[in-house]
């Protein structure tokens, strides 16, 4: 492809548990004066998907166990939040003051199991935390089906989150859910212009799409949680975001 | 910003040592029927910058030392290539069969010190390898000045490369050089819609721009090495890509 266009949907509303994201997206597309076309991809910030799926937890309902209490003291975090992080995780990868990096039960290596407290609730109404969707690839597939039913087009769907990274400063958008487009593009067997095998063999395609959309979403207000991406060529087979998680035995950094 | 557009410049030529990338870019912009505007950013694949700067090395001129010979056997790579990798590096981070991850002298943690052999030369003419630019932030600043002189506009410049990552499958575009735009955007002190501090505090902005451009460049042919990005809002101060390298003492994964 030689041109890519990313447009944030206008005025996407606050999302509450049980909301129909497909319907909200259809309305936001109309408000933005856009109609879905074949080949379109929609990127959703994880936050709106989690909210619609009722993944907001009232911290008053969380009782931290012994491990959470001890760990909370070490990392200087709310013990109830640490309890949720442990419940969502397979194991702790690194911990230090203010840092708790875990392997999420989905296999994602991420800070705080992706649990977030910003833009989740008015502090006047209590303290809440937002978990990742139960099954982000499943969420992406359902959103795709729902939009197909509503609009006649089945857009590719990426559910994005912001991840910190080893060695580099700053977060970048990453795909935690994906449907209808290739999460990775495998170039093995492809050659350069001189017939030599390529150095790069597999591209983290959906992660690049999530990073691109993250620029348009903006981080501070998170007021633009849905982005239409137009111009992607997706000749590779569609593949869920689980394909972006490197199996432990192939990872030199676990 | 709510709309971002990325356009690959049409018919960017093969680049040779000593070529004036600014002039080539000016011609390619005209060919693409684009004129620079205030706020534009141009992303250059590292490869064209390295080639223009004469960073292509004829492997016949390289004599591997003892360390390179031993390491080459362990990782199953050409000893001359390993010699170049060691010369470009501060230290080895991980090595295994087919894998050699180092800390490049610039501080970048990357495979093979960024040295590439694809799309570098016709194998009929010999075996060549391409090193990273000596100083990619300096290269970006010079390209920006050159384009300013040629066109009257000083676009932001990103020099991008493809990096593999711990924990995740596939490469993504990363900024190794940057001028005239913020490499990172610091949101510390910013709050969410409820006045609560944001979870994400620093965004790897130029890395997200490099990833977005990587989608448009395509990996296989690398035939579209220069991408115009239009619609970025860069309110944060301009900053070189060196700011994206996490200092060792702040890194839990070295």
Coordinates of C-alpha atoms in Angstrom, one line a residue:
Chain A
X1 CA 0.0 0.0 0.0
X2 CA 1.3 3.5 -0.5
X3 CA -1.2 5.6 1.4
X4 CA -2.7 5.0 4.8
X5 CA -5.3 7.2 6.5
X6 CA -6.2 7.1 10.2
X7 CA -9.3 8.9 11.4
X8 CA -10.5 9.1 15.0
X9 CA -14.3 8.8 15.2
X10 CA -15.9 11.9 16.5
X11 CA -17.6 12.2 19.8
X12 CA -17.4 8.5 20.9
X13 CA -19.5 8.5 24.1
X14 CA -18.5 7.3 27.6
X15 CA -19.1 3.5 27.6
X16 CA -20.8 1.6 30.4
X17 CA -21.2 -2.1 31.2
X18 CA -23.5 -3.7 28.7
X19 CA -23.3 -1.1 26.0
X20 CA -23.4 -2.3 22.4
X21 CA -20.1 -1.1 21.1
X22 CA -21.1 -2.0 17.5
X23 CA -24.1 0.3 17.7
X24 CA -22.0 3.1 19.3
X25 CA -19.4 2.7 16.5
X26 CA -22.1 2.8 13.8
X27 CA -23.4 6.0 15.3
X28 CA -19.9 7.5 15.6
X29 CA -19.0 6.6 12.0
X30 CA -22.1 8.4 10.9
X31 CA -21.2 11.4 13.1
X32 CA -17.7 11.4 11.5
X33 CA -19.4 11.3 8.0
X34 CA -17.6 8.0 7.3
X35 CA -19.1 4.8 5.9
X36 CA -17.3 1.5 6.2
X37 CA -15.6 0.1 3.0
X38 CA -14.1 -3.2 2.2
X39 CA -10.6 -3.4 3.7
X40 CA -11.3 -1.0 6.6
X41 CA -9.8 -1.7 10.0
X42 CA -11.2 -0.3 13.3
X43 CA -8.9 0.0 16.2
X44 CA -10.6 0.1 19.7
X45 CA -8.8 1.3 22.8
X46 CA -8.9 -1.7 25.3
X47 CA -10.6 0.6 27.8
X48 CA -13.9 0.9 25.9
X49 CA -14.0 -2.8 25.3
X50 CA -13.4 -3.6 28.9
X51 CA -16.0 -1.1 30.1
X52 CA -18.6 -2.5 27.7
X53 CA -17.9 -6.0 28.9
X54 CA -18.3 -5.0 32.6
X55 CA -14.7 -5.5 33.6
X56 CA -14.8 -2.6 36.0
X57 CA -14.2 -3.7 39.6
X58 CA -15.1 -1.8 42.7
X59 CA -12.1 -2.0 44.9
X60 CA -14.3 -2.1 48.0
X61 CA -15.2 -5.6 47.0
X62 CA -11.6 -6.8 46.8
X63 CA -10.0 -8.5 49.9
X64 CA -6.2 -8.7 49.5
X65 CA -4.7 -12.1 50.5
X66 CA -1.4 -12.5 52.2
X67 CA 0.8 -12.6 49.1
X68 CA -0.9 -9.4 47.8
X69 CA -0.4 -7.6 51.1
X70 CA 3.3 -8.5 51.2
X71 CA 3.9 -7.7 47.5
X72 CA 1.9 -4.4 47.8
X73 CA 4.3 -3.3 50.5
X74 CA 7.4 -4.1 48.4
X75 CA 6.1 -2.3 45.3
X76 CA 4.2 0.5 47.1
X77 CA 0.8 -0.1 45.5
X78 CA -2.7 -0.5 46.8
X79 CA -3.0 -4.1 48.2
X80 CA -6.4 -4.5 46.6
X81 CA -5.0 -3.5 43.2
X82 CA -2.1 -6.0 43.7
X83 CA -4.7 -8.7 44.6
X84 CA -6.4 -8.1 41.3
X85 CA -3.1 -8.1 39.4
X86 CA -2.2 -11.5 41.0
X87 CA -5.6 -12.9 40.1
X88 CA -5.1 -11.9 36.5
X89 CA -1.6 -13.2 36.2
X90 CA 0.3 -16.4 35.8
X91 CA 3.5 -15.2 37.4
X92 CA 5.5 -12.1 38.4
X93 CA 8.2 -11.2 35.9
X94 CA 9.8 -8.2 37.6
X95 CA 8.9 -6.2 40.7
X96 CA 10.4 -3.1 42.3
X97 CA 9.2 0.0 43.9
X98 CA 6.3 1.3 41.7
X99 CA 6.9 -1.5 39.2
X100 CA 5.0 -4.8 38.9
X101 CA 5.5 -6.6 35.6
X102 CA 3.6 -9.9 35.2
X103 CA 2.8 -12.5 32.7
X104 CA -1.0 -12.0 32.3
X105 CA -3.1 -15.2 32.1
X106 CA -3.4 -14.4 28.3
X107 CA 0.4 -14.7 28.0
X108 CA 1.0 -10.9 27.7
X109 CA 4.0 -9.6 29.6
X110 CA 2.9 -6.3 30.9
X111 CA 2.8 -3.9 33.8
X112 CA 0.1 -4.4 36.4
X113 CA -1.7 -7.1 34.3
X114 CA -3.0 -4.2 32.2
X115 CA -5.2 -3.1 35.1
X116 CA -5.8 0.6 34.9
X117 CA -7.5 3.2 37.2
X118 CA -7.3 6.3 35.0
X119 CA -10.5 7.4 33.1
X120 CA -12.4 4.6 34.8
X121 CA -14.7 6.4 37.2
X122 CA -15.3 9.6 39.0
X123 CA -13.3 9.4 42.3
X124 CA -16.4 10.8 44.0
X125 CA -18.2 7.5 43.2
X126 CA -15.5 5.3 44.8
X127 CA -12.4 3.6 43.7
X128 CA -12.5 1.4 40.7
X129 CA -10.1 -0.6 38.5
X130 CA -10.5 -1.9 35.0
X131 CA -9.3 -5.3 33.9
X132 CA -8.5 -6.4 30.4
X133 CA -11.3 -8.1 28.5
X134 CA -11.6 -11.8 29.3
X135 CA -10.7 -12.8 25.8
X136 CA -9.7 -9.9 23.6
X137 CA -9.4 -12.0 20.4
X138 CA -13.0 -13.2 21.1
X139 CA -14.1 -9.6 21.7
X140 CA -12.6 -8.5 18.4
X141 CA -14.3 -11.3 16.5
X142 CA -17.7 -10.5 18.1
X143 CA -17.3 -6.8 17.3
X144 CA -16.5 -7.7 13.7
X145 CA -19.6 -9.8 13.5
X146 CA -21.7 -7.2 15.1
X147 CA -20.5 -4.5 12.7
X148 CA -21.0 -6.8 9.8
X149 CA -24.6 -7.4 10.9
X150 CA -25.2 -3.7 11.3
X151 CA -23.4 -2.3 8.3
X152 CA -23.0 -5.1 5.8
X153 CA -19.2 -4.7 6.0
X154 CA -17.0 -6.8 8.3
X155 CA -14.1 -4.5 9.2
X156 CA -10.8 -5.8 10.6
X157 CA -10.7 -5.2 14.3
X158 CA -7.8 -4.4 16.6
X159 CA -8.1 -4.0 20.3
X160 CA -5.1 -1.9 21.5
X161 CA -3.4 -1.1 24.7
X162 CA -0.3 0.9 25.6
X163 CA 2.7 -1.2 26.7
X164 CA 6.0 -0.2 28.2
X165 CA 9.1 -2.0 26.8
X166 CA 12.4 -3.2 28.0
X167 CA 15.4 -1.0 26.9
X168 CA 13.3 1.8 25.4
X169 CA 11.6 4.8 27.0
X170 CA 7.9 5.3 26.6
X171 CA 4.8 3.3 25.8
X172 CA 3.6 2.3 22.4
X173 CA 0.3 0.9 21.2
X174 CA 0.2 -2.9 21.0
X175 CA -2.5 -5.3 19.7
X176 CA -4.1 -7.4 22.4
X177 CA -7.0 -8.5 20.3
X178 CA -7.4 -8.9 16.5
X179 CA -9.9 -10.3 14.1
X180 CA -10.2 -10.1 10.3
X181 CA -6.6 -9.1 9.7
X182 CA -3.2 -10.7 10.1
X183 CA -1.7 -10.1 13.5
X184 CA 1.7 -11.0 12.1
X185 CA 2.9 -11.1 8.5
X186 CA 5.3 -13.9 7.7
X187 CA 7.9 -13.0 5.1
X188 CA 9.9 -16.2 5.4
X189 CA 10.8 -17.3 1.9
X190 CA 10.5 -13.8 0.5
X191 CA 13.7 -12.3 -1.0
X192 CA 15.1 -8.9 -1.6
X193 CA 15.5 -7.2 -4.9
X194 CA 18.6 -9.2 -5.6
X195 CA 17.1 -12.6 -4.7
X196 CA 18.7 -12.7 -1.2
X197 CA 16.6 -13.8 1.8
X198 CA 15.2 -10.9 3.8
X199 CA 16.6 -10.1 7.2
X200 CA 13.2 -9.4 8.6
X201 CA 11.2 -12.5 8.5
X202 CA 8.0 -11.8 10.6
X203 CA 6.4 -8.4 11.0
X204 CA 4.3 -7.6 14.0
X205 CA 1.6 -6.1 11.7
X206 CA -1.2 -5.6 14.2
X207 CA 1.1 -4.1 16.7
X208 CA 2.2 -1.5 14.1
X209 CA -1.4 -0.8 13.4
X210 CA -2.1 -0.3 17.1
X211 CA 0.9 2.0 17.4
X212 CA -0.3 4.1 14.4
X213 CA -3.8 4.4 15.9
X214 CA -2.4 5.3 19.3
X215 CA -1.0 8.5 17.8
X216 CA -4.4 9.5 16.7
X217 CA -6.2 8.4 19.9
X218 CA -4.0 10.6 22.0
X219 CA -3.1 9.5 25.5
X220 CA -4.0 12.3 27.8
X221 CA -7.7 12.5 27.4
X222 CA -8.3 9.2 25.8
X223 CA -11.2 10.9 24.3
X224 CA -10.8 9.3 20.9
X225 CA -10.9 5.6 21.6
X226 CA -11.9 4.4 18.2
X227 CA -9.9 4.9 15.0
X228 CA -10.7 4.0 11.4
X229 CA -7.6 2.8 9.4
X230 CA -8.0 2.9 5.7
X231 CA -5.5 1.7 3.1
X232 CA -4.1 -1.4 4.7
X233 CA -3.4 -4.2 2.4
X234 CA -3.9 -7.5 4.2
X235 CA -2.9 -10.2 1.8
X236 CA -1.7 -12.5 4.6
X237 CA -4.3 -14.7 6.3
X238 CA -6.3 -13.2 9.2
X239 CA -4.9 -14.3 12.6
X240 CA -5.7 -13.4 16.2
X241 CA -3.5 -11.3 18.4
X242 CA -2.5 -14.4 20.4
X243 CA -0.1 -15.0 17.5
X244 CA 1.9 -12.0 18.7
X245 CA 2.8 -13.6 22.0
X246 CA 6.2 -15.2 21.7
X247 CA 6.1 -18.8 23.1
X248 CA 8.2 -19.0 26.3
X249 CA 10.6 -21.6 24.8
X250 CA 11.4 -19.2 21.9
X251 CA 12.0 -16.2 24.2
X252 CA 15.5 -15.3 25.3
X253 CA 14.2 -12.7 27.8
X254 CA 12.0 -14.5 30.2
Chain B
X1 CA -5.0 15.3 16.1
X2 CA -7.9 13.4 14.7
X3 CA -6.6 12.5 11.2
X4 CA -3.3 11.2 10.2
X5 CA -2.2 10.5 6.6
X6 CA 0.9 8.5 5.6
X7 CA 2.0 8.6 2.0
X8 CA 4.9 6.7 0.5
X9 CA 6.9 8.8 -1.9
X10 CA 6.7 7.4 -5.4
X11 CA 9.7 5.9 -7.2
X12 CA 12.4 6.7 -4.7
X13 CA 15.6 5.6 -6.5
X14 CA 18.4 3.3 -5.4
X15 CA 20.7 5.2 -3.2
X16 CA 24.5 5.2 -3.5
X17 CA 27.3 6.5 -1.3
X18 CA 27.5 10.3 -1.5
X19 CA 24.0 10.8 -2.8
X20 CA 22.2 13.9 -1.6
X21 CA 19.1 12.5 0.1
X22 CA 17.5 15.9 0.4
X23 CA 17.6 16.4 -3.4
X24 CA 16.4 12.9 -4.0
X25 CA 13.5 13.5 -1.5
X26 CA 12.6 16.8 -3.1
X27 CA 12.4 15.1 -6.5
X28 CA 10.4 12.2 -5.1
X29 CA 7.9 14.6 -3.4
X30 CA 7.4 16.3 -6.8
X31 CA 6.9 12.9 -8.4
X32 CA 4.3 12.1 -5.8
X33 CA 2.6 15.5 -6.4
X34 CA 3.1 16.5 -2.8
X35 CA 4.6 19.8 -1.4
X36 CA 5.9 20.0 2.0
X37 CA 3.7 21.9 4.5
X38 CA 4.3 23.1 8.1
X39 CA 4.0 20.2 10.5
X40 CA 5.0 17.5 8.0
X41 CA 7.2 14.7 9.1
X42 CA 9.3 12.5 6.8
X43 CA 10.3 9.0 7.8
X44 CA 13.4 7.5 6.2
X45 CA 14.2 3.9 6.3
X46 CA 17.6 3.5 7.9
X47 CA 18.9 1.7 4.8
X48 CA 18.8 4.7 2.5
X49 CA 20.5 7.0 5.1
X50 CA 23.2 4.4 5.7
X51 CA 23.8 3.9 1.9
X52 CA 24.0 7.7 1.3
X53 CA 26.5 8.0 4.1
X54 CA 28.7 5.3 2.7
X55 CA 28.2 2.8 5.4
X56 CA 28.3 -0.2 3.1
X57 CA 31.2 -2.5 3.9
X58 CA 32.8 -5.0 1.4
X59 CA 33.1 -8.2 3.5
X60 CA 36.3 -9.0 1.6
X61 CA 38.0 -6.1 3.5
X62 CA 37.0 -7.5 7.0
X63 CA 39.4 -9.8 8.9
X64 CA 37.7 -11.5 11.8
X65 CA 39.6 -11.6 15.1
X66 CA 39.7 -14.5 17.5
X67 CA 36.6 -13.4 19.5
X68 CA 34.6 -13.0 16.2
X69 CA 35.7 -16.4 15.0
X70 CA 34.7 -18.2 18.2
X71 CA 31.4 -16.3 18.5
X72 CA 30.6 -16.9 14.8
X73 CA 30.9 -20.6 15.4
X74 CA 28.5 -20.5 18.4
X75 CA 25.9 -18.4 16.6
X76 CA 26.4 -19.9 13.1
X77 CA 27.1 -16.7 11.3
X78 CA 29.7 -15.4 8.9
X79 CA 32.8 -14.5 11.0
X80 CA 33.4 -11.4 9.0
X81 CA 29.8 -10.2 9.8
X82 CA 30.3 -11.1 13.5
X83 CA 33.5 -9.0 13.5
X84 CA 31.6 -6.0 12.2
X85 CA 28.9 -6.6 14.8
X86 CA 31.4 -6.7 17.6
X87 CA 33.1 -3.5 16.2
X88 CA 29.7 -1.7 16.3
X89 CA 28.8 -2.9 19.8
X90 CA 29.5 -2.2 23.4
X91 CA 28.6 -5.7 24.6
X92 CA 26.7 -8.9 23.8
X93 CA 23.3 -9.1 25.4
X94 CA 22.2 -12.5 24.3
X95 CA 23.6 -15.1 21.9
X96 CA 22.3 -18.4 20.6
X97 CA 22.2 -20.3 17.4
X98 CA 21.2 -17.7 14.7
X99 CA 20.7 -15.0 17.3
X100 CA 23.2 -12.3 18.3
X101 CA 21.6 -9.4 20.3
X102 CA 24.0 -6.7 21.3
X103 CA 24.1 -3.2 22.8
X104 CA 25.0 -1.1 19.9
X105 CA 27.6 1.7 20.6
X106 CA 24.6 4.1 20.3
X107 CA 22.9 2.3 23.2
X108 CA 20.3 0.5 21.1
X109 CA 19.7 -3.1 22.1
X110 CA 19.2 -4.9 18.8
X111 CA 20.0 -7.9 16.7
X112 CA 23.3 -8.0 14.8
X113 CA 24.0 -4.3 15.7
X114 CA 21.5 -3.4 13.0
X115 CA 23.8 -4.7 10.3
X116 CA 21.9 -5.9 7.3
X117 CA 22.8 -7.7 4.1
X118 CA 19.4 -7.7 2.3
X119 CA 18.9 -5.1 -0.4
X120 CA 22.5 -4.0 0.0
X121 CA 24.1 -5.2 -3.2
X122 CA 23.8 -7.5 -6.1
X123 CA 25.5 -10.7 -4.9
X124 CA 27.2 -10.9 -8.3
X125 CA 29.2 -7.8 -7.3
X126 CA 30.5 -9.4 -4.0
X127 CA 29.3 -9.7 -0.4
X128 CA 28.4 -6.5 1.4
X129 CA 26.9 -5.5 4.7
X130 CA 25.4 -2.2 5.7
X131 CA 26.0 -0.5 9.1
X132 CA 23.8 1.9 10.9
X133 CA 24.5 5.6 10.3
X134 CA 27.4 6.9 12.5
X135 CA 25.0 9.3 14.3
X136 CA 21.4 8.8 13.2
X137 CA 20.2 11.9 15.2
X138 CA 22.8 14.0 13.5
X139 CA 21.8 12.5 10.1
X140 CA 18.2 13.4 10.9
X141 CA 19.1 17.0 11.8
X142 CA 21.2 17.4 8.7
X143 CA 18.4 16.1 6.4
X144 CA 16.0 18.5 8.1
X145 CA 18.4 21.4 7.4
X146 CA 19.0 20.3 3.8
X147 CA 15.3 20.0 3.1
X148 CA 14.7 23.4 4.7
X149 CA 17.3 24.9 2.4
X150 CA 15.8 23.2 -0.6
X151 CA 12.1 23.7 0.0
X152 CA 11.7 26.5 2.6
X153 CA 10.1 24.0 5.0
X154 CA 11.9 22.2 7.8
X155 CA 10.0 18.9 8.2
X156 CA 10.3 16.7 11.2
X157 CA 12.6 13.8 10.4
X158 CA 12.5 10.2 11.7
X159 CA 15.1 7.6 10.7
X160 CA 13.5 4.2 11.2
X161 CA 14.6 0.6 11.5
X162 CA 12.8 -2.7 12.2
X163 CA 13.5 -4.2 15.7
X164 CA 12.5 -7.5 17.1
X165 CA 11.3 -7.5 20.7
X166 CA 11.3 -9.6 23.8
X167 CA 8.1 -11.4 24.6
X168 CA 6.4 -10.6 21.3
X169 CA 6.5 -12.1 17.8
X170 CA 7.5 -10.0 14.8
X171 CA 9.4 -6.8 14.2
X172 CA 8.1 -3.3 14.5
X173 CA 9.4 0.1 13.2
X174 CA 11.5 2.0 15.7
X175 CA 13.0 5.4 15.6
X176 CA 16.8 5.4 15.6
X177 CA 17.1 9.1 14.6
X178 CA 14.9 12.0 15.1
X179 CA 14.9 15.8 14.5
X180 CA 12.3 18.5 14.7
X181 CA 9.7 16.4 16.6
X182 CA 9.5 15.0 20.0
X183 CA 11.0 11.5 20.3
X184 CA 9.0 11.0 23.5
X185 CA 6.0 12.9 24.9
X186 CA 6.0 13.3 28.6
X187 CA 2.5 13.3 30.1
X188 CA 3.7 13.4 33.8
X189 CA 1.4 15.8 35.6
X190 CA -1.4 15.3 33.1
X191 CA -4.7 14.0 34.5
X192 CA -7.6 12.0 33.3
X193 CA -11.1 13.3 32.7
X194 CA -11.7 12.9 36.5
X195 CA -8.6 14.7 37.5
X196 CA -6.7 11.5 38.4
X197 CA -3.1 11.1 37.3
X198 CA -2.6 9.1 34.1
X199 CA -1.3 5.6 34.1
X200 CA 0.7 6.2 31.0
X201 CA 3.3 8.8 31.7
X202 CA 5.7 8.9 28.8
X203 CA 4.8 8.0 25.2
X204 CA 7.3 6.6 22.7
X205 CA 6.0 9.0 20.1
X206 CA 8.7 8.7 17.4
X207 CA 8.6 4.9 17.7
X208 CA 4.9 5.0 17.1
X209 CA 5.5 7.2 14.0
X210 CA 8.2 4.8 12.8
X211 CA 5.8 1.8 13.3
X212 CA 3.1 3.6 11.4
X213 CA 5.4 4.4 8.5
X214 CA 6.7 0.9 8.5
X215 CA 3.2 -0.3 7.4
X216 CA 3.4 1.9 4.4
X217 CA 7.0 1.2 3.5
X218 CA 6.4 -2.6 3.3
X219 CA 9.1 -5.0 4.3
X220 CA 9.5 -7.3 1.4
X221 CA 10.8 -5.1 -1.4
X222 CA 11.7 -2.1 0.8
X223 CA 10.9 -0.2 -2.4
X224 CA 9.2 2.6 -0.5
X225 CA 11.8 3.9 1.9
X226 CA 10.5 7.4 2.5
X227 CA 7.1 8.2 3.9
X228 CA 5.4 11.6 4.4
X229 CA 3.4 11.8 7.6
X230 CA 0.8 14.6 7.7
X231 CA -1.4 15.5 10.7
X232 CA 0.9 15.0 13.6
X233 CA 0.5 17.5 16.4
X234 CA 3.8 18.0 18.0
X235 CA 3.2 20.3 20.9
X236 CA 5.9 18.7 23.0
X237 CA 9.5 20.0 22.5
X238 CA 11.6 18.5 19.7
X239 CA 14.0 15.8 21.0
X240 CA 16.5 13.4 19.4
X241 CA 15.9 9.6 19.3
X242 CA 18.6 9.1 21.9
X243 CA 15.8 10.0 24.4
X244 CA 14.1 6.7 23.5
X245 CA 17.0 4.7 24.9
X246 CA 16.3 3.7 28.5
X247 CA 19.3 4.4 30.7
X248 CA 20.8 1.1 32.0
X249 CA 20.2 2.0 35.6
X250 CA 16.4 2.5 34.9
X251 CA 16.2 -0.8 33.0
X252 CA 15.0 -4.0 34.7
X253 CA 15.8 -6.1 31.7
X254 CA 19.5 -5.7 31.1

